Coordinates of N, CA and C in Angstrom, one line a residue:
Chain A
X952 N 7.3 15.9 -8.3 CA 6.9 14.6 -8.0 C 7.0 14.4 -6.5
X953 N 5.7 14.1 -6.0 CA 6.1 13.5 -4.6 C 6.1 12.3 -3.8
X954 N 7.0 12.3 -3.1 CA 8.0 11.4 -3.1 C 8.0 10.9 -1.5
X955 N 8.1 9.8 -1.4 CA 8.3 9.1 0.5 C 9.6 7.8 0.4
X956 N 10.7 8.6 0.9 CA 11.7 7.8 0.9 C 12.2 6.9 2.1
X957 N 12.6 5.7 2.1 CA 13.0 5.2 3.0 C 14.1 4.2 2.6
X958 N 15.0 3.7 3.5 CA 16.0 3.2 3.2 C 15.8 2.0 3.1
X959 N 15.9 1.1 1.8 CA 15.7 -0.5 2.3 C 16.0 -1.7 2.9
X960 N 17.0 -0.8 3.6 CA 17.6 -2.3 4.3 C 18.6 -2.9 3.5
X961 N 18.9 -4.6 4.3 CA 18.2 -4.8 5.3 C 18.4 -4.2 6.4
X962 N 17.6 -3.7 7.8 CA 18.1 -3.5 9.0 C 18.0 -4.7 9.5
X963 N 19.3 -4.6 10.5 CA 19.3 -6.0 11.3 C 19.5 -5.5 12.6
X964 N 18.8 -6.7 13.3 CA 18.9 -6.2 14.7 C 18.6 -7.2 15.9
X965 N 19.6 -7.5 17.2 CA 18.9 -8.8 17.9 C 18.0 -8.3 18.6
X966 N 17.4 -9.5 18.7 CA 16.2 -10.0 19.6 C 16.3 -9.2 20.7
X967 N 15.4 -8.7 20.9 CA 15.4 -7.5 22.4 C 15.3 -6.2 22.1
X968 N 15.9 -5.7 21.2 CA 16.8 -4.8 21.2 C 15.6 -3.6 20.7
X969 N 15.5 -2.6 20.4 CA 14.8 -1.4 19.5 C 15.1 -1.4 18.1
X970 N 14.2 -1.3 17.0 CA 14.5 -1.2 15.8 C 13.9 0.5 15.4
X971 N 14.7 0.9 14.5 CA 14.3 2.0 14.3 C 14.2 2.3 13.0
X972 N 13.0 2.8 12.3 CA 12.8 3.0 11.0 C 12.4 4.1 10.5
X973 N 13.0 5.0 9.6 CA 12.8 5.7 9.6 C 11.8 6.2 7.6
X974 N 11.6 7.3 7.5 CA 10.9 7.8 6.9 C 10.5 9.2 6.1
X975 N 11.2 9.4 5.0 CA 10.9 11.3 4.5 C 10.3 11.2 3.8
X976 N 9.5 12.3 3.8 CA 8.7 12.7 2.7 C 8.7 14.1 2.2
X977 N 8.2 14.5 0.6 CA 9.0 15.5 0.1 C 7.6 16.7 0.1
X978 N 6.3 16.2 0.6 CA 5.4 17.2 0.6 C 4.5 17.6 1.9
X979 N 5.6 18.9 1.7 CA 5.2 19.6 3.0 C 3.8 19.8 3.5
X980 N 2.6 19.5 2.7 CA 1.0 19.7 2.7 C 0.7 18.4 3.6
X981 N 1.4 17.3 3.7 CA 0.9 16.2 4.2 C 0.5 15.9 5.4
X982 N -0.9 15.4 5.5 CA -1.3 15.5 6.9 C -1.4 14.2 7.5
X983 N -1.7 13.1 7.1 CA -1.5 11.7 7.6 C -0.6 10.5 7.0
X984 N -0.4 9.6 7.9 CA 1.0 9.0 8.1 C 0.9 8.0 8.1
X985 N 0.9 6.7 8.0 CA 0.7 5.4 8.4 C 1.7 4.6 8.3
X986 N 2.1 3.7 9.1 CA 3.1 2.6 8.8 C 2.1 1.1 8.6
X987 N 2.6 0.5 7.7 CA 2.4 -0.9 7.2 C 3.6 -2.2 7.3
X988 N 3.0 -2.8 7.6 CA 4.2 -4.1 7.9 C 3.8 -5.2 6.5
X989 N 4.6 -5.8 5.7 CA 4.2 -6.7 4.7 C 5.2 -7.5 5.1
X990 N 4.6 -9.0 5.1 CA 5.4 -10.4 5.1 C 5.5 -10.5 4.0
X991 N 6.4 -11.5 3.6 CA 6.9 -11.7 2.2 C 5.9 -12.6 1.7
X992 N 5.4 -12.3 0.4 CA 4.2 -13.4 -0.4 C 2.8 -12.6 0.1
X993 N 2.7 -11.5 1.6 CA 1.3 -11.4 1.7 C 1.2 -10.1 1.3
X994 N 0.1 -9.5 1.7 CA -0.3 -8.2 1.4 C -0.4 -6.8 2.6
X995 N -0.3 -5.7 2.7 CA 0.5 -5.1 3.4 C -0.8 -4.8 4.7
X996 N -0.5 -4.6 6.3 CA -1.6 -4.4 7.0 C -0.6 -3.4 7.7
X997 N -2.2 -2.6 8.2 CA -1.6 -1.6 9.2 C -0.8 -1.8 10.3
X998 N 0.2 -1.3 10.9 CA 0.5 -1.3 12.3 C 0.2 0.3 12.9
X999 N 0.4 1.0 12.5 CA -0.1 2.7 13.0 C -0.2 4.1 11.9
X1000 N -0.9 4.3 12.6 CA -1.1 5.6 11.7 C -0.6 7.3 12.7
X1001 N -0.7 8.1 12.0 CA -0.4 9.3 13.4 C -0.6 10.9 12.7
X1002 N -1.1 11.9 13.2 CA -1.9 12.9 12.1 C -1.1 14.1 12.8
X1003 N -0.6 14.1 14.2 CA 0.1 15.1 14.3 C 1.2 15.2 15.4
X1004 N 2.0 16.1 15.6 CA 3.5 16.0 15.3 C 3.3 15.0 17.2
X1005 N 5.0 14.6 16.9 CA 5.3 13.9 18.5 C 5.0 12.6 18.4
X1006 N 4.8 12.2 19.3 CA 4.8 10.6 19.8 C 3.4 10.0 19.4
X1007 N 3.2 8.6 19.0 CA 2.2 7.8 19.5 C 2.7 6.2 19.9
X1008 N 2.1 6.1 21.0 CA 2.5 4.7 21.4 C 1.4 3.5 21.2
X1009 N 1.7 2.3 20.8 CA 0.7 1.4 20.5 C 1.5 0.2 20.7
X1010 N 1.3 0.0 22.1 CA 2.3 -1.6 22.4 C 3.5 -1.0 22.9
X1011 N 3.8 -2.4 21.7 CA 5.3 -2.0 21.5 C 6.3 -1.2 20.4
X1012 N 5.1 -0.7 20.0 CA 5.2 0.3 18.6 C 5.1 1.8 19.3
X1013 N 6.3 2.6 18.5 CA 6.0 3.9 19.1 C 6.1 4.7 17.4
X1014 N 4.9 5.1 16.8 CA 5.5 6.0 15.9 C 5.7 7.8 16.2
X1015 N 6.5 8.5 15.6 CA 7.1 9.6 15.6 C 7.0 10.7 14.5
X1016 N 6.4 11.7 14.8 CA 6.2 12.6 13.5 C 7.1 14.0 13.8
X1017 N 7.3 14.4 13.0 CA 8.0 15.6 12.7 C 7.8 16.3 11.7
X1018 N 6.8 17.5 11.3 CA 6.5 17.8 10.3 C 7.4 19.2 9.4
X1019 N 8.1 19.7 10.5 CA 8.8 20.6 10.5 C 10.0 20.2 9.9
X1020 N 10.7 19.1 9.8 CA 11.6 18.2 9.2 C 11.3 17.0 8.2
X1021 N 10.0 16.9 8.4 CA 9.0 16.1 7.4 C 9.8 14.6 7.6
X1022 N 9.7 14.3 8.6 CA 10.3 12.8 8.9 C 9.1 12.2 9.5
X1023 N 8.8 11.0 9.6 CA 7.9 10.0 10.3 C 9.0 9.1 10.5
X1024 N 8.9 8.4 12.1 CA 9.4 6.8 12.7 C 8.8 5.8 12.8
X1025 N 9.3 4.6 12.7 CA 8.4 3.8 13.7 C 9.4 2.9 14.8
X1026 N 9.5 3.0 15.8 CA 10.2 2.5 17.1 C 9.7 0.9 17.3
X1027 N 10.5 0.3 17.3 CA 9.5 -1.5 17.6 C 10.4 -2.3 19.1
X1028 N 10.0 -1.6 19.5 CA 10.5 -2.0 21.2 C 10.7 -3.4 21.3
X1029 N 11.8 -4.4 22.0 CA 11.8 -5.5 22.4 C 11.9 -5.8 20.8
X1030 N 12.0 -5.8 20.4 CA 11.8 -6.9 18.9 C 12.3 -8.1 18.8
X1031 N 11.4 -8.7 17.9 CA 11.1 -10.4 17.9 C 11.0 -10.5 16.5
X1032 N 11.6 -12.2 16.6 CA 12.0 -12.5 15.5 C 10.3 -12.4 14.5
X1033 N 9.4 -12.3 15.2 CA 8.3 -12.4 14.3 C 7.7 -10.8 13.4
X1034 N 8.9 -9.8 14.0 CA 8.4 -8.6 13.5 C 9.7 -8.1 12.3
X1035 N 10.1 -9.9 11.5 CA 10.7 -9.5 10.7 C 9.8 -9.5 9.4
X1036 N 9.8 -8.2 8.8 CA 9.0 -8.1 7.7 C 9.6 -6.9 6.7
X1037 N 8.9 -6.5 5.9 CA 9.2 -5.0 4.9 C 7.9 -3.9 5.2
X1038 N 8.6 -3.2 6.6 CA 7.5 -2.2 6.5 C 7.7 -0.9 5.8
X1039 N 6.3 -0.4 5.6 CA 6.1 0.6 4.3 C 5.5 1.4 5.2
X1040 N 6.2 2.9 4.5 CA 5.3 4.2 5.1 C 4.8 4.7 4.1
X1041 N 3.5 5.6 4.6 CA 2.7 6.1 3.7 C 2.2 7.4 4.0
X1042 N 2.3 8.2 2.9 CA 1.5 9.4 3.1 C 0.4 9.9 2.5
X1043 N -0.5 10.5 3.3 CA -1.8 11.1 2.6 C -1.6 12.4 2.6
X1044 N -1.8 13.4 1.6 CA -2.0 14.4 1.8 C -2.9 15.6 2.5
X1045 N -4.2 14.3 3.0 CA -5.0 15.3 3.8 C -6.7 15.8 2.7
X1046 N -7.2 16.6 3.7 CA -8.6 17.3 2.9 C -7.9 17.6 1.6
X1047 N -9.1 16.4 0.8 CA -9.3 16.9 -0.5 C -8.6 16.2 -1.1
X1048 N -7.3 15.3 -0.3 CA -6.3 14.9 -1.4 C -5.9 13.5 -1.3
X1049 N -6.6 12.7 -2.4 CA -6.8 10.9 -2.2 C -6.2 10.0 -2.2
X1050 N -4.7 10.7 -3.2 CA -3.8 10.0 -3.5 C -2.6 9.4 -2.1
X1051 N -2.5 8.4 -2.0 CA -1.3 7.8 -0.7 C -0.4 7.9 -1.5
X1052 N 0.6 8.3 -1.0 CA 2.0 7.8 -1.5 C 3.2 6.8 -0.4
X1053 N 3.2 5.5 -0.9 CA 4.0 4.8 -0.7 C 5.0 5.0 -0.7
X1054 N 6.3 4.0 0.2 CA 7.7 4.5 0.2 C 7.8 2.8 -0.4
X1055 N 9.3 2.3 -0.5 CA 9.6 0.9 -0.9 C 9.9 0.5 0.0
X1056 N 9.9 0.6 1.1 CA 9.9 -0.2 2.5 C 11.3 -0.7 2.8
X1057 N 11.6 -1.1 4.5 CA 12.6 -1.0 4.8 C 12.1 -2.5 5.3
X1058 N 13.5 -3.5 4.6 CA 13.2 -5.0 5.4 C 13.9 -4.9 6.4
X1059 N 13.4 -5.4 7.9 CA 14.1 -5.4 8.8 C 14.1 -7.2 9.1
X1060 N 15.3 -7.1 9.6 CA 15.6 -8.8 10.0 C 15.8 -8.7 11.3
X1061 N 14.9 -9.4 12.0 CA 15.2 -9.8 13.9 C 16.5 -11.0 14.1
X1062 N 17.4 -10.8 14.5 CA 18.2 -12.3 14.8 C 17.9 -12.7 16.0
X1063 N 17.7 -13.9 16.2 CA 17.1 -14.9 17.6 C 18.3 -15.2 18.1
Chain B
X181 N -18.6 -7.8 3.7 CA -18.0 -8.7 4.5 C -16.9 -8.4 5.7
X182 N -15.7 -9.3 6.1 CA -15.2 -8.9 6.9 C -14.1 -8.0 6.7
X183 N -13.2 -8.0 5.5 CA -12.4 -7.9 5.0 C -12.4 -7.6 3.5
X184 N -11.0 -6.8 3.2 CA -11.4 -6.8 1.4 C -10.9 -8.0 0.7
X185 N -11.4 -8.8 -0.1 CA -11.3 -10.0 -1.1 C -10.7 -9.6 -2.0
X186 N -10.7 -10.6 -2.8 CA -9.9 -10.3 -4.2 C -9.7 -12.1 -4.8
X187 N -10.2 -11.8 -6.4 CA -10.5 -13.1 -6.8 C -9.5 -12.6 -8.4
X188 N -9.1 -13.9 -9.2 CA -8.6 -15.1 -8.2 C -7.0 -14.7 -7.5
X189 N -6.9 -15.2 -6.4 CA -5.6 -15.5 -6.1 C -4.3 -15.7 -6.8
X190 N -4.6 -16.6 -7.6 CA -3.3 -16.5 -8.9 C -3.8 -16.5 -9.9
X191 N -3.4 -16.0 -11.0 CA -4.0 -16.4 -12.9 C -2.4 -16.5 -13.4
X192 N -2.6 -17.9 -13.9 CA -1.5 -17.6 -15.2 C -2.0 -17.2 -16.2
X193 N -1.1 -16.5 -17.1 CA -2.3 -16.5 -18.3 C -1.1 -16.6 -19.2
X194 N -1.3 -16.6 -20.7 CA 0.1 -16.5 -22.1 C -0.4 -14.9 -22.0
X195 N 0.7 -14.6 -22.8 CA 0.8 -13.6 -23.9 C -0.1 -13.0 -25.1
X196 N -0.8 -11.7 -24.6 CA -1.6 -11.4 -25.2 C -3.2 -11.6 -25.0
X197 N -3.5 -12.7 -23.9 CA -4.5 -13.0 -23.4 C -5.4 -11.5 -22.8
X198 N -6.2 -11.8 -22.5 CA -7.0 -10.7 -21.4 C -7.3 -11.2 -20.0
X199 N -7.4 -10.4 -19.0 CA -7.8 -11.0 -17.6 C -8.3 -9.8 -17.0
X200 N -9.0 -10.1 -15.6 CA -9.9 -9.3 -15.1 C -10.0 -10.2 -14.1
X201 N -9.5 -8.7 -12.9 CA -9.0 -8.9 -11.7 C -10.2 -8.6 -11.2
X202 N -10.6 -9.3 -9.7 CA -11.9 -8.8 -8.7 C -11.9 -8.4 -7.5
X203 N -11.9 -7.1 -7.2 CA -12.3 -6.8 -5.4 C -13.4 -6.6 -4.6
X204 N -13.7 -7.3 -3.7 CA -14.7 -6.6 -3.0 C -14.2 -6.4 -1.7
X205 N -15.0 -4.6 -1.8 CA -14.1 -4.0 -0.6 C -15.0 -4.3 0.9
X206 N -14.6 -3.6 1.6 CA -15.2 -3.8 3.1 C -16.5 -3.4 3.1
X207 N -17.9 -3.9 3.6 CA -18.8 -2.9 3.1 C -18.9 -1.8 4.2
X208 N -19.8 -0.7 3.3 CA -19.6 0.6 3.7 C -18.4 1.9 3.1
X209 N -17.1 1.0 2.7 CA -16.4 1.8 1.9 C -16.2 2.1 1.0
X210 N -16.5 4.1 1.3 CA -16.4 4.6 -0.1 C -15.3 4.4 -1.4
X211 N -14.5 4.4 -0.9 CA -13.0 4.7 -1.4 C -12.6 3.2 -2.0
X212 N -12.2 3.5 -3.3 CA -11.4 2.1 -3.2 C -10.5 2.3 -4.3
X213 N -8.9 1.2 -3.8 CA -7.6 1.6 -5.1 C -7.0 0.6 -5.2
X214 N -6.9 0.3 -6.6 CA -5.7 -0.5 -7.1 C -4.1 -0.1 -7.3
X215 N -3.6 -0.6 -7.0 CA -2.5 -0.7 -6.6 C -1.3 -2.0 -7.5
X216 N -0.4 -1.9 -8.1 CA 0.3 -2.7 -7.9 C 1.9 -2.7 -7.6
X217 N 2.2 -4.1 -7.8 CA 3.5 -3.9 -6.8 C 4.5 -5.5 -7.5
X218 N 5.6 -5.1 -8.2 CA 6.4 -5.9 -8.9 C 7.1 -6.7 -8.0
X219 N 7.6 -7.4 -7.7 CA 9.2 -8.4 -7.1 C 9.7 -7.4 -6.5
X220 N 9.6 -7.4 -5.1 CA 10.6 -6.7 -4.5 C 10.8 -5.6 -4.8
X221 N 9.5 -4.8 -4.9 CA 9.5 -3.1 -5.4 C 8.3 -2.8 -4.5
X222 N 8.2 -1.2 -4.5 CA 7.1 -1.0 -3.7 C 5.6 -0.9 -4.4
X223 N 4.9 0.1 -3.9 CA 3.6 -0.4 -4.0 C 3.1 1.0 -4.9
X224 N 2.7 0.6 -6.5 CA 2.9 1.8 -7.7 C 0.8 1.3 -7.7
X225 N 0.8 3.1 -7.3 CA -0.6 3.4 -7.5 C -1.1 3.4 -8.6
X226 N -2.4 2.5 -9.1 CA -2.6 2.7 -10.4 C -4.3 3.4 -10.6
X227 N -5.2 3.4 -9.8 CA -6.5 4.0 -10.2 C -6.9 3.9 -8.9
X228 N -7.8 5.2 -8.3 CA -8.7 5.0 -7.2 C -10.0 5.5 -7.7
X229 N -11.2 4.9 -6.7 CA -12.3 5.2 -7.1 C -13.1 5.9 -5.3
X230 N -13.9 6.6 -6.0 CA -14.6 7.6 -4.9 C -16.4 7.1 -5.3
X231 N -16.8 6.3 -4.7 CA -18.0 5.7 -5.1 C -17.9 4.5 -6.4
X232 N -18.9 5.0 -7.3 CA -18.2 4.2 -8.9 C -17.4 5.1 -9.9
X233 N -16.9 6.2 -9.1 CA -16.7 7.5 -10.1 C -14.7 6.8 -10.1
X234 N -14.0 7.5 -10.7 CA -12.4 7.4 -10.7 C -11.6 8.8 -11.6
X235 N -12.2 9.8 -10.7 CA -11.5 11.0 -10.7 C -10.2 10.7 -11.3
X236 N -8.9 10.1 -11.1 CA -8.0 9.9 -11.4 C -7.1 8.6 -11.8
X237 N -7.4 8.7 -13.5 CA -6.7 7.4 -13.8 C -5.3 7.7 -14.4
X238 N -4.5 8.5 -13.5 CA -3.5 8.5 -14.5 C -2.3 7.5 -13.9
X239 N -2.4 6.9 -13.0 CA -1.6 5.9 -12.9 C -1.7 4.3 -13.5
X240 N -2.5 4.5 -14.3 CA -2.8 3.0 -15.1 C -1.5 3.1 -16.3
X241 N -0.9 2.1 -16.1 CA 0.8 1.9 -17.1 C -0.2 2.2 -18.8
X242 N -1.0 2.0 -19.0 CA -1.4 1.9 -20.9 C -3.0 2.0 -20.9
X243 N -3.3 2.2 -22.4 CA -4.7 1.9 -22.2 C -5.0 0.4 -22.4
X244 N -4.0 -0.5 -22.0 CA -4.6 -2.0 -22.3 C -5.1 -2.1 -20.3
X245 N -5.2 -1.1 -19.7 CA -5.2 -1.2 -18.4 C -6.9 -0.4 -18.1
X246 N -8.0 -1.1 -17.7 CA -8.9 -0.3 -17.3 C -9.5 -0.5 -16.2
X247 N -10.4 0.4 -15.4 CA -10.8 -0.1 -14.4 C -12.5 0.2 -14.2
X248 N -13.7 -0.6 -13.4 CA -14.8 -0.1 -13.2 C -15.4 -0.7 -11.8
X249 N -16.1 0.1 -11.2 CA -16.9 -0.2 -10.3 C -18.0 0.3 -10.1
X250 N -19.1 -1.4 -9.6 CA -20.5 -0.8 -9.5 C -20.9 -0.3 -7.7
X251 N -21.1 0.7 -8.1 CA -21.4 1.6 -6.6 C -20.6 1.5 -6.1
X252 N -20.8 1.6 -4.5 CA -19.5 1.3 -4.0 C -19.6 -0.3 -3.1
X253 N -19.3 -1.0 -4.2 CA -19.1 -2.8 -3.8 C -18.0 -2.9 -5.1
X254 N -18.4 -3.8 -5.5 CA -17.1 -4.5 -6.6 C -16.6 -4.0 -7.5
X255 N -15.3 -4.1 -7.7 CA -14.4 -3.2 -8.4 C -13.8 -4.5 -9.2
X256 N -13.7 -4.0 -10.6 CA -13.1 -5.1 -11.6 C -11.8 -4.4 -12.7
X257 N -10.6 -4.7 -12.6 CA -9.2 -4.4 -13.1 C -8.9 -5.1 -14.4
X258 N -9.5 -4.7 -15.4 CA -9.5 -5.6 -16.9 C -7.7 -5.5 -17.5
X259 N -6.9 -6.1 -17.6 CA -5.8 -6.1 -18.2 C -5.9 -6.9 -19.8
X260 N -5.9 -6.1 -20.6 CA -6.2 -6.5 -22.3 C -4.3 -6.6 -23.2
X261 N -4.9 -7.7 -23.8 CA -3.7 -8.1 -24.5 C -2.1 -8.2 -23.3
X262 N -2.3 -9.0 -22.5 CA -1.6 -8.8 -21.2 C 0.2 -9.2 -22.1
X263 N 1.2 -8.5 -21.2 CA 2.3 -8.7 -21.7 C 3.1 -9.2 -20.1
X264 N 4.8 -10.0 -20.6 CA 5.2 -10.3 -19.6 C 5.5 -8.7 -18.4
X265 N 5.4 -7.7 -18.6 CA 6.0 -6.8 -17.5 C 4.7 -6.4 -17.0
X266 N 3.8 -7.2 -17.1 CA 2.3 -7.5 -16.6 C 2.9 -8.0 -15.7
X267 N 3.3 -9.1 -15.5 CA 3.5 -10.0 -14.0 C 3.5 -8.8 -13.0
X268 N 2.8 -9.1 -11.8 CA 3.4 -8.5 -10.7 C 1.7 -9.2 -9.6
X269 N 2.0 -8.6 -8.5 CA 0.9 -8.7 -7.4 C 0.2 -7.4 -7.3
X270 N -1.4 -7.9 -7.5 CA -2.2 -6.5 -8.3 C -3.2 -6.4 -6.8
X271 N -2.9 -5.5 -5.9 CA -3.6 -4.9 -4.8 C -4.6 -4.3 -4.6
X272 N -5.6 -4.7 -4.2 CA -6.7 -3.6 -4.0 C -7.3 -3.3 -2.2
X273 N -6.8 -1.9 -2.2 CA -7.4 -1.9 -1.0 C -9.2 -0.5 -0.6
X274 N -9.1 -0.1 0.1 CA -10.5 0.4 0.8 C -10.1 0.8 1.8
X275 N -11.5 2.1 2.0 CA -11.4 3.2 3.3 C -12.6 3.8 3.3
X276 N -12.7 3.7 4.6 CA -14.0 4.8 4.5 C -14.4 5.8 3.6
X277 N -13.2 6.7 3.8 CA -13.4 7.8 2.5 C -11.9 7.8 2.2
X278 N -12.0 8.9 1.3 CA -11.0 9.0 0.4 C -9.7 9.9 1.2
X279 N -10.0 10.7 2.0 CA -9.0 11.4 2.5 C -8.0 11.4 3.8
X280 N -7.3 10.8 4.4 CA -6.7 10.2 5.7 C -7.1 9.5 6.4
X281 N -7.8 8.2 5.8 CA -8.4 7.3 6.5 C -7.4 6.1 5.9
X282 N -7.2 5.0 7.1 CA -6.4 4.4 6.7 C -7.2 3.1 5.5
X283 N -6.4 3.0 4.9 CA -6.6 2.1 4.1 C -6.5 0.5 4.2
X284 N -7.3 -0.6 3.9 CA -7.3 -2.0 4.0 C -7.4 -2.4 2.8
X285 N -6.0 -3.1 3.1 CA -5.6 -4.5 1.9 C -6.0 -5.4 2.0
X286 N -6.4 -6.1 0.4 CA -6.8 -7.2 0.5 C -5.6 -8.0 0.1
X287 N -5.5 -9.5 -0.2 CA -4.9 -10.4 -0.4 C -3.8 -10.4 -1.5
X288 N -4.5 -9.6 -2.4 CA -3.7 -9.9 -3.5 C -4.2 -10.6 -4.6
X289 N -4.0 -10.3 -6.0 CA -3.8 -11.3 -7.1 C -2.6 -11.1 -7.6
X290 N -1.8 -12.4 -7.6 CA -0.8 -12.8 -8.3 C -1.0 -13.5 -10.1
X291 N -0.3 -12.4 -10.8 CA -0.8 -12.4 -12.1 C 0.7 -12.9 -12.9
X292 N 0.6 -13.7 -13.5 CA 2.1 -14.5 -13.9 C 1.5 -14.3 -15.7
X293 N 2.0 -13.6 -16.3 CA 1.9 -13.6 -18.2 C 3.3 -14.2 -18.4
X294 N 3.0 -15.3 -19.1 CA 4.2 -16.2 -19.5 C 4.3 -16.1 -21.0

């Protein structure tokens, strides 16, 4: 069974500060990555995606791959009370393979 | 259109009823999946489609659970003889294609079997 674990929370964290989220997954074939942010009540949207290993920066979002350890991050620099949500990582396995696998997401709470 | 839809927004329905969920995905995308997702759980794949075709249904919970789409536009999620562990928020999103492309969510239907 493959599997994308992450820890639920809550993370908490003040205002300012870096949040850090983290992300494993159990199949080594996997080639793409995505992080999603869901508000409570809505439905899930992208914040980044990342296909190979190291850093991507977007803002104030930095995600992180590691394939060798099969970990994905996502870094949320400065954080604000508005980037309190349940974000979800995802994995695709790449050519040929359609299925995402979802993690249960990690709620993080900003305190103001 | 601009975004993926999904009709209706809520349904109550009773026990044992039938319903039939609606998406329309982005146009131009091939790819499209249902998805759903209970209270505070994550998000349990249930059927994707690759044009109108659905290579893989084995994440549909029963066969009271079907799914069809014409071409690649609207996709319809028939739930027959619905029971209460039906409730949940039933997702449908879209992608260009089917393989590492990111995917877009639509709104949601909120499906309440009482």
């Amino acid at each position: 069974q493959k599997e994308v674990e992450q820890n639920s929370g809550p993370l908490s964290v003040p205002e300012g500060a870096i949040a850090s989220l983290n992300c494993t997954y159990s199949d080594r074939g996997s080639q793409s990555f995505f992080w999603y942010r869901q508000y409570s009540g809505k439905s899930p949207e992208l914040i980044m995606f990342i296909y190979s290993n190291g850093d991507k920066e977007d803002g104030r979002f930095t995600a992180q791959l590691n394939k060798a350890s099969q970990y994905v991050s996502l870094l949320i620099r400065d954080s604000q009370p508005s980037d309190s949500a349940t974000y979800l990582c995802a994995v695709n396995g790449g050519s040929g393979t359609y299925k995402y696998i979802f993690g249960t997401g990690t709620r993080l709470k900003v305190l103001a | 259109g601009a975004g993926v839809s999904q009709s209706p927004s809520n349904k109550v329905t009773e026990k044992g009823k039938d319903v039939e969920l609606r998406c329309d995905p982005i146009s131009g995308h091939t790819a499209l999946y249902w998805y759903r997702q209970r209270l505070g759980q994550g998000l349990e794949f249930l059927i994707y489609f690759q044009g109108n075709s659905a290579p893989d249904k084995s994440g549909l919970p029963s066969d009271r659970f079907s799914a069809e789409r014409t071409g690649e536009s609207v996709s319809t999620l028939t739930i027959q003889r619905t029971q209460q562990e039906d409730s949940a928020v039933y997702l449908c999103a879209s992608s260009r294609r089917t393989s590492g492309d990111t995917q877009y969510f639509g709104p949601g239907t909120r499906l309440t079997v009482l």
